[in-house]
Short mmCIF file of C-alpha atoms and ligand atoms in Angstrom, two decimals:
data_model
loop_
_atom_site.label_atom_id
_atom_site.label_comp_id
_atom_site.label_asym_id
_atom_site.label_seq_id
_atom_site.Cartn_x
_atom_site.Cartn_y
_atom_site.Cartn_z
CA MET Z 134 33.98 43.14 -94.19
CA ALA Z 135 31.27 42.73 -91.78
CA ASP Z 136 32.03 43.88 -88.36
CA PHE Z 137 33.11 40.99 -85.79
CA THR Z 138 29.70 40.65 -83.96
CA THR Z 139 28.46 40.25 -87.41
CA THR Z 140 30.46 37.40 -87.94
CA LEU Z 141 30.41 35.99 -84.75
CA ILE Z 142 26.64 35.18 -85.49
CA HIS Z 143 26.93 34.88 -89.33
CA HIS Z 144 29.80 32.70 -89.00
CA PRO Z 145 30.20 29.99 -92.07
CA TYR Z 146 31.38 26.96 -89.75
CA GLN Z 147 28.72 23.84 -90.85
CA PRO Z 148 28.97 21.18 -88.85
CA PRO Z 149 29.80 17.81 -91.58
CA ALA Z 150 26.67 15.94 -92.22
CA GLY Z 151 25.78 12.45 -91.11
CA PHE Z 152 26.47 12.87 -87.50
CA VAL Z 153 24.57 9.94 -85.90
CA ALA Z 154 24.76 9.39 -82.59
CA PRO Z 155 22.97 7.22 -79.56
CA GLN Z 156 21.09 10.51 -78.40
CA PRO Z 157 19.18 13.18 -80.41
CA GLY Z 158 20.43 16.50 -80.89
CA VAL Z 159 19.38 19.20 -78.55
CA PHE Z 160 17.60 21.92 -80.48
CA LYS Z 161 16.73 25.45 -78.46
CA ALA Z 162 14.40 28.11 -80.18
CA SER Z 163 12.15 30.53 -79.79
CA THR Z 164 12.59 32.32 -82.91
CA VAL Z 165 12.48 29.64 -85.74
CA TYR Z 166 13.43 30.68 -89.31
CA PHE Z 167 10.97 30.74 -92.16
CA PRO Z 168 12.71 30.16 -95.75
CA ASN Z 169 10.40 33.15 -97.19
CA VAL Z 170 7.71 35.17 -96.82
CA CYS Z 171 5.34 32.56 -98.56
CA ALA Z 172 6.40 29.62 -96.45
CA MET Z 173 5.69 31.89 -93.46
CA ARG Z 174 2.33 32.39 -94.15
CA GLU Z 175 1.72 28.76 -95.42
CA PHE Z 176 3.19 26.81 -92.43
CA ASP Z 177 0.51 26.27 -90.01
CA TRP Z 178 1.79 25.59 -86.53
CA LYS Z 179 -0.28 23.20 -85.60
CA ASP Z 180 1.29 20.69 -88.70
CA LYS Z 181 3.98 18.96 -87.50
CA SER Z 182 5.72 18.78 -90.82
CA ALA Z 183 7.10 22.13 -90.26
CA TYR Z 184 8.13 24.27 -87.45
CA THR Z 185 7.39 27.91 -86.78
CA TYR Z 186 8.11 29.17 -83.21
CA GLY Z 187 9.82 27.44 -80.30
CA LEU Z 188 6.77 27.51 -78.07
CA HIS Z 189 5.07 25.31 -81.15
CA GLY Z 190 7.36 22.84 -80.88
CA THR Z 191 11.08 21.80 -82.11
CA PRO Z 192 12.85 18.72 -83.02
CA THR Z 193 13.94 17.96 -79.57
CA THR Z 194 10.14 17.96 -78.43
CA TYR Z 195 8.58 16.42 -81.57
CA THR Z 196 11.01 13.73 -80.96
CA LEU Z 197 9.80 13.30 -77.38
CA GLU Z 198 6.18 13.40 -77.92
CA ALA Z 199 6.56 10.74 -80.56
CA ARG Z 200 8.67 8.45 -77.86
CA LEU Z 201 6.02 9.48 -74.98
CA CYS Z 202 2.98 8.06 -77.71
CA THR Z 203 4.62 4.83 -78.30
CA LEU Z 204 5.29 4.43 -74.33
CA GLU Z 205 1.82 5.09 -73.65
CA GLY Z 206 -0.03 3.61 -77.34
CA GLY Z 207 -1.36 7.02 -78.10
CA GLN Z 208 -1.56 9.61 -81.36
CA GLN Z 209 -0.92 12.68 -80.28
CA CYS Z 210 1.16 14.03 -77.33
CA LEU Z 211 1.50 17.43 -75.91
CA LEU Z 212 4.13 18.20 -73.28
CA VAL Z 213 3.61 20.88 -70.59
CA PRO Z 214 6.27 22.09 -67.79
CA SER Z 215 4.85 19.83 -64.63
CA GLY Z 216 2.05 16.88 -64.13
CA LEU Z 217 0.30 19.38 -62.62
CA ALA Z 218 0.44 21.96 -65.66
CA ALA Z 219 -0.95 18.68 -67.40
CA ILE Z 220 -4.04 17.93 -65.40
CA ALA Z 221 -4.75 21.93 -64.92
CA THR Z 222 -4.67 22.29 -68.98
CA VAL Z 223 -7.11 19.60 -69.68
CA SER Z 224 -9.91 20.83 -67.14
CA LEU Z 225 -9.73 24.59 -68.77
CA ALA Z 226 -9.35 23.03 -72.36
CA LEU Z 227 -12.69 20.88 -71.43
CA LEU Z 228 -14.80 22.99 -68.85
CA HIS Z 229 -17.03 25.88 -69.22
CA ALA Z 230 -19.09 27.67 -66.68
CA GLY Z 231 -22.10 25.19 -65.51
CA ASP Z 232 -20.10 22.08 -66.09
CA GLU Z 233 -19.01 19.61 -63.43
CA VAL Z 234 -16.01 17.26 -63.10
CA LEU Z 235 -16.00 14.37 -60.92
CA LEU Z 236 -12.70 13.46 -59.16
CA PRO Z 237 -12.04 10.04 -56.74
CA ASP Z 238 -11.81 11.01 -53.45
CA ASN Z 239 -8.32 9.72 -53.67
CA ALA Z 240 -6.89 11.89 -56.22
CA TYR Z 241 -3.54 13.61 -56.28
CA GLY Z 242 -4.03 16.15 -53.79
CA PRO Z 243 -3.01 19.41 -55.80
CA SER Z 244 -5.65 18.32 -58.54
CA LYS Z 245 -8.21 18.65 -55.83
CA ALA Z 246 -7.10 21.80 -54.96
CA LEU Z 247 -6.93 23.10 -58.71
CA ALA Z 248 -10.90 22.21 -58.72
CA GLU Z 249 -11.62 23.83 -55.51
CA GLY Z 250 -9.73 27.05 -55.70
CA GLU Z 251 -9.54 27.78 -59.17
CA LEU Z 252 -12.16 26.31 -61.21
CA THR Z 253 -14.91 27.09 -58.73
CA HIS Z 254 -14.18 30.72 -59.75
CA TRP Z 255 -14.84 30.07 -63.36
CA GLY Z 256 -18.30 28.34 -62.32
CA ILE Z 257 -17.36 25.16 -62.85
CA THR Z 258 -18.49 23.09 -59.98
CA HIS Z 259 -16.94 19.59 -58.57
CA GLN Z 260 -17.90 16.29 -57.07
CA TYR Z 261 -15.78 13.54 -55.14
CA PHE Z 262 -16.25 9.82 -55.62
CA ASP Z 263 -15.48 6.92 -54.01
CA PRO Z 264 -12.97 5.38 -55.91
CA MET Z 265 -13.59 1.88 -54.82
CA ASP Z 266 -17.44 1.78 -55.66
CA PRO Z 267 -18.94 2.09 -59.33
CA ALA Z 268 -22.03 2.87 -58.42
CA ASP Z 269 -21.04 5.96 -56.93
CA LEU Z 270 -19.72 7.38 -59.83
CA ALA Z 271 -22.35 6.13 -61.57
CA ALA Z 272 -24.89 8.03 -59.37
CA LYS Z 273 -22.77 11.38 -59.88
CA ILE Z 274 -22.66 11.45 -63.47
CA SER Z 275 -25.49 13.95 -64.81
CA PRO Z 276 -26.14 16.10 -68.04
CA ARG Z 277 -23.83 18.67 -66.39
CA THR Z 278 -20.40 16.11 -65.96
CA LYS Z 279 -18.24 16.97 -69.04
CA LEU Z 280 -15.19 15.27 -67.30
CA VAL Z 281 -14.34 12.64 -65.22
CA TRP Z 282 -10.94 12.18 -63.35
CA LEU Z 283 -9.77 8.85 -62.94
CA GLU Z 284 -6.33 7.52 -61.00
CA ALA Z 285 -5.03 3.90 -60.57
CA ALA Z 286 -3.51 3.22 -58.12
CA GLY Z 287 -4.61 6.06 -55.83
CA SER Z 288 -2.60 9.00 -54.65
CA VAL Z 289 -0.95 8.05 -51.06
CA THR Z 290 -3.58 5.54 -50.06
CA LEU Z 291 -2.88 3.28 -53.66
CA GLU Z 292 -6.50 1.68 -53.30
CA PHE Z 293 -6.44 -0.26 -56.96
CA PRO Z 294 -10.24 1.02 -58.51
CA ASP Z 295 -12.15 -1.33 -60.90
CA LEU Z 296 -10.77 1.05 -63.84
CA VAL Z 297 -12.57 -0.84 -66.63
CA ALA Z 298 -15.98 -0.84 -65.04
CA GLN Z 299 -15.26 2.89 -64.76
CA VAL Z 300 -14.36 4.15 -68.03
CA ARG Z 301 -17.21 1.76 -69.13
CA LEU Z 302 -19.27 3.90 -67.50
CA CYS Z 303 -18.36 7.08 -68.76
CA LYS Z 304 -18.14 5.64 -72.19
CA ALA Z 305 -22.02 4.65 -71.61
CA ALA Z 306 -22.65 8.21 -70.23
CA GLY Z 307 -20.84 9.94 -73.34
CA VAL Z 308 -18.54 11.84 -70.73
CA CYS Z 309 -15.13 12.27 -71.29
CA CYS Z 310 -12.81 10.19 -69.00
CA ALA Z 311 -8.82 11.38 -68.30
CA LEU Z 312 -6.92 9.27 -66.59
CA ASP Z 313 -3.95 10.48 -64.80
CA ASN Z 314 -1.12 7.64 -65.69
CA THR Z 315 1.84 8.68 -63.38
CA TRP Z 316 1.59 5.73 -61.23
CA GLY Z 317 1.04 2.88 -63.96
CA ALA Z 318 3.43 5.22 -66.55
CA GLY Z 319 2.25 3.44 -69.49
CA LEU Z 320 4.17 0.08 -68.17
CA ALA Z 321 2.06 -1.39 -65.45
CA PHE Z 322 -0.73 -1.40 -67.81
CA LYS Z 323 -2.08 -0.01 -71.56
CA PRO Z 324 -4.45 2.85 -70.98
CA PHE Z 325 -5.32 2.95 -74.43
CA ASP Z 326 -6.36 -0.62 -74.48
CA LEU Z 327 -7.79 -1.73 -71.39
CA THR Z 328 -9.55 -4.54 -72.47
CA PRO Z 329 -7.35 -6.32 -74.96
CA GLU Z 330 -9.22 -9.26 -75.76
CA VAL Z 331 -12.32 -6.97 -76.78
CA SER Z 332 -12.16 -5.60 -80.30
CA PRO Z 333 -12.43 -2.57 -80.27
CA ALA Z 334 -10.47 -2.60 -76.54
CA LEU Z 335 -11.82 -0.08 -74.13
CA ALA Z 336 -9.69 3.18 -73.53
CA VAL Z 337 -9.35 6.59 -71.60
CA ASP Z 338 -10.04 9.57 -73.59
CA ILE Z 339 -7.15 11.10 -71.96
CA SER Z 340 -3.45 10.35 -70.23
CA VAL Z 341 -1.82 12.56 -68.40
CA HIS Z 342 1.61 11.54 -67.10
CA ALA Z 343 3.98 13.22 -64.47
CA LEU Z 344 7.06 12.34 -66.50
CA THR Z 345 8.43 14.20 -63.13
CA LYS Z 346 8.34 10.75 -61.75
CA TYR Z 347 9.68 7.71 -63.89
CA PRO Z 348 10.57 9.32 -67.45
CA SER Z 349 12.93 11.43 -65.48
CA GLY Z 350 14.21 9.00 -63.17
CA GLY Z 351 16.55 11.36 -61.54
CA GLY Z 352 14.72 13.44 -59.25
CA ASP Z 353 15.49 16.42 -61.61
CA VAL Z 354 13.03 17.39 -64.02
CA LEU Z 355 9.49 18.62 -63.91
CA MET Z 356 7.26 18.01 -67.23
CA GLY Z 357 4.47 16.64 -67.76
CA SER Z 358 2.86 14.91 -70.89
CA ILE Z 359 -1.37 14.61 -72.36
CA ILE Z 360 -1.84 11.92 -75.05
CA THR Z 361 -4.86 11.16 -76.70
CA GLN Z 362 -6.13 8.73 -79.45
CA HIS Z 363 -8.34 10.79 -81.19
CA GLU Z 364 -7.02 14.09 -83.42
CA PRO Z 365 -10.27 16.31 -82.94
CA LEU Z 366 -9.85 16.06 -78.68
CA HIS Z 367 -6.61 16.64 -79.22
CA MET Z 368 -6.95 19.79 -81.30
CA LYS Z 369 -8.97 21.28 -78.43
CA LEU Z 370 -6.43 20.57 -76.16
CA LYS Z 371 -3.53 21.77 -77.82
CA LEU Z 372 -5.73 25.06 -78.76
CA CYS Z 373 -6.02 25.57 -75.01
CA HIS Z 374 -2.33 25.10 -74.90
CA MET Z 375 -1.37 27.15 -77.08
CA ARG Z 376 -3.32 30.26 -76.29
CA LEU Z 377 -2.01 29.75 -72.56
CA GLY Z 378 1.46 29.81 -73.63
CA LEU Z 379 2.69 26.44 -72.29
CA GLY Z 380 5.61 24.87 -73.23
CA VAL Z 381 9.20 22.54 -72.33
CA ALA Z 382 12.37 23.91 -72.36
CA ALA Z 383 14.82 21.60 -74.88
CA ASN Z 384 17.39 20.26 -72.25
CA ASP Z 385 14.74 19.51 -69.72
CA ALA Z 386 13.15 17.45 -72.82
CA GLU Z 387 16.57 16.01 -73.51
CA LEU Z 388 16.78 14.54 -69.91
CA VAL Z 389 13.88 12.61 -69.93
CA LEU Z 390 15.10 11.67 -73.42
CA ARG Z 391 17.81 10.52 -72.09
CA SER Z 392 16.18 8.21 -69.61
CA LEU Z 393 13.36 7.15 -71.55
CA PRO Z 394 15.83 3.90 -72.92
CA SER Z 395 16.07 2.52 -69.06
CA MET Z 396 12.79 3.11 -67.83
CA ALA Z 397 11.45 -0.43 -68.36
CA LEU Z 398 14.29 -1.44 -66.08
CA ARG Z 399 14.39 0.87 -63.52
CA TYR Z 400 10.42 1.06 -63.18
CA HIS Z 401 10.59 -2.98 -62.79
CA ALA Z 402 13.72 -2.72 -60.30
CA HIS Z 403 11.53 -0.28 -57.89
CA ASP Z 404 8.37 -2.96 -57.93
CA VAL Z 405 10.73 -5.61 -57.11
CA THR Z 406 12.15 -4.16 -53.96
CA THR Z 407 9.11 -2.38 -53.11
CA ARG Z 408 7.09 -5.61 -52.98
CA GLU Z 409 9.86 -7.29 -50.71
CA LEU Z 410 9.92 -4.25 -48.58
CA ALA Z 411 5.51 -4.93 -48.26
CA LEU Z 412 6.00 -8.20 -47.26
CA TRP Z 413 8.74 -7.78 -44.95
CA CYS Z 414 6.08 -4.47 -43.31
CA GLU Z 415 3.43 -6.87 -43.13
CA GLN Z 416 5.35 -9.11 -40.73
CA ARG Z 417 6.03 -5.67 -38.53
CA ALA Z 418 3.70 -5.70 -35.53
CA GLU Z 419 3.57 -1.29 -35.49
CA PHE Z 420 1.66 -1.45 -38.69
CA ALA Z 421 -1.76 -1.63 -38.39
CA GLN Z 422 -2.16 -1.86 -42.33
CA VAL Z 423 0.23 -2.34 -45.57
CA LEU Z 424 -1.30 -0.33 -48.79
CA HIS Z 425 0.27 -1.64 -51.76
CA PRO Z 426 -1.90 -3.17 -54.74
CA ALA Z 427 0.16 -6.33 -55.04
CA LEU Z 428 -0.40 -7.62 -51.43
CA PRO Z 429 -3.70 -9.74 -51.26
CA HIS Z 430 -5.42 -8.05 -48.61
CA SER Z 431 -4.63 -4.21 -49.82
CA PRO Z 432 -7.88 -2.66 -51.21
CA GLY Z 433 -8.66 -3.18 -54.68
CA HIS Z 434 -6.19 -6.13 -55.11
CA ALA Z 435 -8.52 -8.15 -57.31
CA HIS Z 436 -8.87 -5.04 -59.95
CA TRP Z 437 -4.55 -4.46 -59.49
CA HIS Z 438 -4.59 -8.57 -60.45
CA ALA Z 439 -6.80 -8.29 -63.17
CA LEU Z 440 -5.07 -5.32 -65.15
CA CYS Z 441 -1.34 -5.12 -63.95
CA GLY Z 442 -0.88 -8.73 -62.14
CA HIS Z 443 0.35 -10.17 -65.63
CA ALA Z 444 3.90 -10.83 -66.43
CA ASN Z 445 4.28 -7.35 -68.56
CA GLY Z 446 2.15 -6.12 -65.55
CA GLY Z 447 3.62 -3.76 -62.52
CA ALA Z 448 2.76 -2.47 -59.27
CA ALA Z 449 5.24 0.81 -59.60
CA GLY Z 450 7.66 1.43 -56.09
CA LEU Z 451 4.75 3.28 -53.91
CA LEU Z 452 4.17 1.74 -50.80
CA SER Z 453 1.88 2.98 -47.73
CA VAL Z 454 1.65 1.77 -43.65
CA VAL Z 455 -0.70 2.55 -41.30
CA PHE Z 456 0.39 2.74 -37.95
CA LYS Z 457 -1.34 1.29 -35.25
CA PRO Z 458 -3.38 3.84 -33.31
CA GLU Z 459 -0.83 3.61 -30.04
CA PHE Z 460 1.83 5.61 -31.88
CA SER Z 461 1.51 9.32 -31.66
CA GLN Z 462 2.09 12.15 -34.19
CA ALA Z 463 5.34 12.70 -32.76
CA GLN Z 464 6.40 8.86 -32.25
CA VAL Z 465 5.70 8.51 -36.38
CA ASP Z 466 7.54 11.86 -36.89
CA ALA Z 467 10.50 10.73 -35.04
CA PHE Z 468 10.28 7.28 -37.26
CA CYS Z 469 10.59 9.35 -40.54
CA ASN Z 470 13.23 11.52 -39.35
CA HIS Z 471 15.42 8.29 -38.05
CA LEU Z 472 15.23 7.13 -41.52
CA THR Z 473 19.13 7.73 -43.28
CA LEU Z 474 18.24 6.24 -46.34
CA PHE Z 475 14.98 7.35 -46.91
CA LYS Z 476 14.78 11.08 -47.30
CA ILE Z 477 11.82 13.05 -46.61
CA GLY Z 478 10.41 14.85 -49.20
CA TYR Z 479 7.52 14.66 -52.29
CA SER Z 480 7.97 13.16 -55.50
CA TRP Z 481 9.03 9.66 -56.62
CA GLY Z 482 10.22 8.17 -59.26
CA GLY Z 483 13.87 8.81 -58.67
CA PRO Z 484 17.37 6.51 -57.33
CA VAL Z 485 16.69 7.72 -53.54
CA SER Z 486 13.64 6.46 -51.47
CA LEU Z 487 11.76 9.46 -50.28
CA VAL Z 488 9.56 9.10 -47.02
CA MET Z 489 6.45 11.37 -45.91
CA PRO Z 490 3.84 11.30 -43.35
CA TYR Z 491 0.22 12.05 -44.27
CA GLU Z 492 -3.12 13.53 -42.42
CA LEU Z 493 -5.95 11.44 -44.28
CA ALA Z 494 -8.33 12.72 -42.29
CA SER Z 495 -7.44 16.30 -44.25
CA MET Z 496 -7.45 14.45 -47.62
CA ARG Z 497 -10.93 13.06 -47.45
CA GLN Z 498 -14.41 13.96 -47.40
CA SER Z 499 -14.50 11.07 -44.89
CA TRP Z 500 -12.04 8.06 -43.41
CA PRO Z 501 -12.93 5.57 -45.89
CA THR Z 502 -13.89 1.85 -44.24
CA HIS Z 503 -11.30 0.13 -46.09
CA LEU Z 504 -8.43 2.11 -44.05
CA GLN Z 505 -7.47 1.25 -40.93
CA GLN Z 506 -7.85 4.12 -38.44
CA GLY Z 507 -3.65 5.45 -37.82
CA ILE Z 508 -1.10 7.89 -38.96
CA LEU Z 509 -0.16 6.91 -42.70
CA VAL Z 510 3.37 6.73 -44.30
CA ARG Z 511 4.45 6.56 -47.45
CA PHE Z 512 7.34 5.59 -49.01
CA SER Z 513 8.36 5.76 -52.57
CA VAL Z 514 10.86 3.62 -53.14
CA GLY Z 515 14.45 4.33 -54.58
CA LEU Z 516 16.77 1.56 -56.59
CA GLU Z 517 19.09 1.14 -53.14
CA ALA Z 518 19.51 -2.48 -52.43
CA ALA Z 519 16.33 -4.01 -50.41
CA ALA Z 520 18.30 -5.28 -47.59
CA ASP Z 521 19.69 -1.55 -46.82
CA LEU Z 522 16.26 -0.32 -47.07
CA GLN Z 523 14.82 -3.29 -45.06
CA ALA Z 524 17.46 -2.49 -42.70
CA ASP Z 525 16.73 1.54 -42.53
CA VAL Z 526 13.20 0.82 -41.40
CA SER Z 527 13.98 -1.61 -38.88
CA ASN Z 528 16.52 0.75 -37.30
CA ALA Z 529 14.25 3.50 -37.39
CA LEU Z 530 11.34 1.49 -35.73
CA ASN Z 531 13.42 -0.27 -33.36
CA ALA Z 532 14.24 3.39 -32.25
CA LEU Z 533 10.62 4.19 -31.34
CA ILE Z 534 10.76 1.67 -28.48
C1 PLP E 755 3.48 14.17 -58.66
C2 PLP E 755 2.57 13.78 -59.72
C3 PLP E 755 1.78 14.88 -60.37
C4 PLP E 755 2.13 16.09 -60.55
O1 PLP E 755 3.40 15.96 -61.35
P1 PLP E 755 4.32 17.68 -60.88
O2 PLP E 755 5.55 17.15 -62.14
O3 PLP E 755 5.00 17.68 -59.75
O4 PLP E 755 3.52 18.69 -61.25
C5 PLP E 755 0.18 14.07 -60.58
N1 PLP E 755 -0.01 13.15 -60.36
C6 PLP E 755 0.19 12.50 -59.75
C7 PLP E 755 -0.16 11.62 -59.81
C8 PLP E 755 1.92 12.35 -59.31
O5 PLP E 755 2.08 11.56 -58.28
#
């Protein structure tokens, strides 16, 4: 008779076979058993037909990867512990000493910090290009350029670039282009099908997505994905991913799997409310500029309209305002403090609306000519009723006078 501890571990109970339910099971593992030594030697960790180690994938992570490929229109997917880890993995996998990476000047801030604070130590240089001027990108691509980051819309300032022109330039120069697709989320436009009328369609090489935002939808998960269309590029990224020891927890993967079915509905709801609030903000005398790509006066609106202006397109849930220069930092801070439904916090994509003031001067090489002078505040619109959010902003503005 085996010891109690042993029978507790080697218990005979087997659940009934054939349990089928809406939500897939959550498989947790560091160790994965092999049926025998021969199988252990034959199983290839790169081959998804088998399991070899928790870090290399489980049924839970394989399921999430497959669904994210469907969402973004790609073929292969890697999961990482955050959106920023996805950006870092792409850069570390593709760049070597002597190479240069180009980033748009309105890139996600921590992505710029990675280039400035880490890549430089490895002998990898970077330059920022004007996201609104493809000629500037063209002029900065050199034989040393090995990776170009793209982002649409831009972080915080929400300018919409001519993404199609940018990707064409990268293709013509034979440079790998990676898109931070967190804003578009696979719903506003198709990153691997940018010119559906052309065959073969123009596509980015890599789409990186902070699943932390819309796919999670709860403000309670950190995760990122790296999606590709070509196996050799995927394998390069996968080897780096494996060597760095990156993986995600099964419970986190499950949370994203649970939220994916409602993602398109949520994205649409964020979008509708944000457009309503943006139009209302345009009427307010306190703001010098309202930044939202679906507004005709917002920088890059025509590019947004061409790519995302169709029935199945979208504009996400972000909106920024530039206060008129007569409003001091203290007044803008007081405005943010006065909001009750909008909480002060980073990130977006959850049910709760968020607000954040930004110091644009410290974020850009120089003040962009298409932006008015003044203090910028970004709203991330949640799932609350539009009228309530509008009343919240209105009350906070009225308190300034
Ligand atoms: C939030 C965000 C990221 C990073 O995601 P984390 O999971 O928070 O690391 C990357 N890019 C964009 C555009 C983001 O908004």
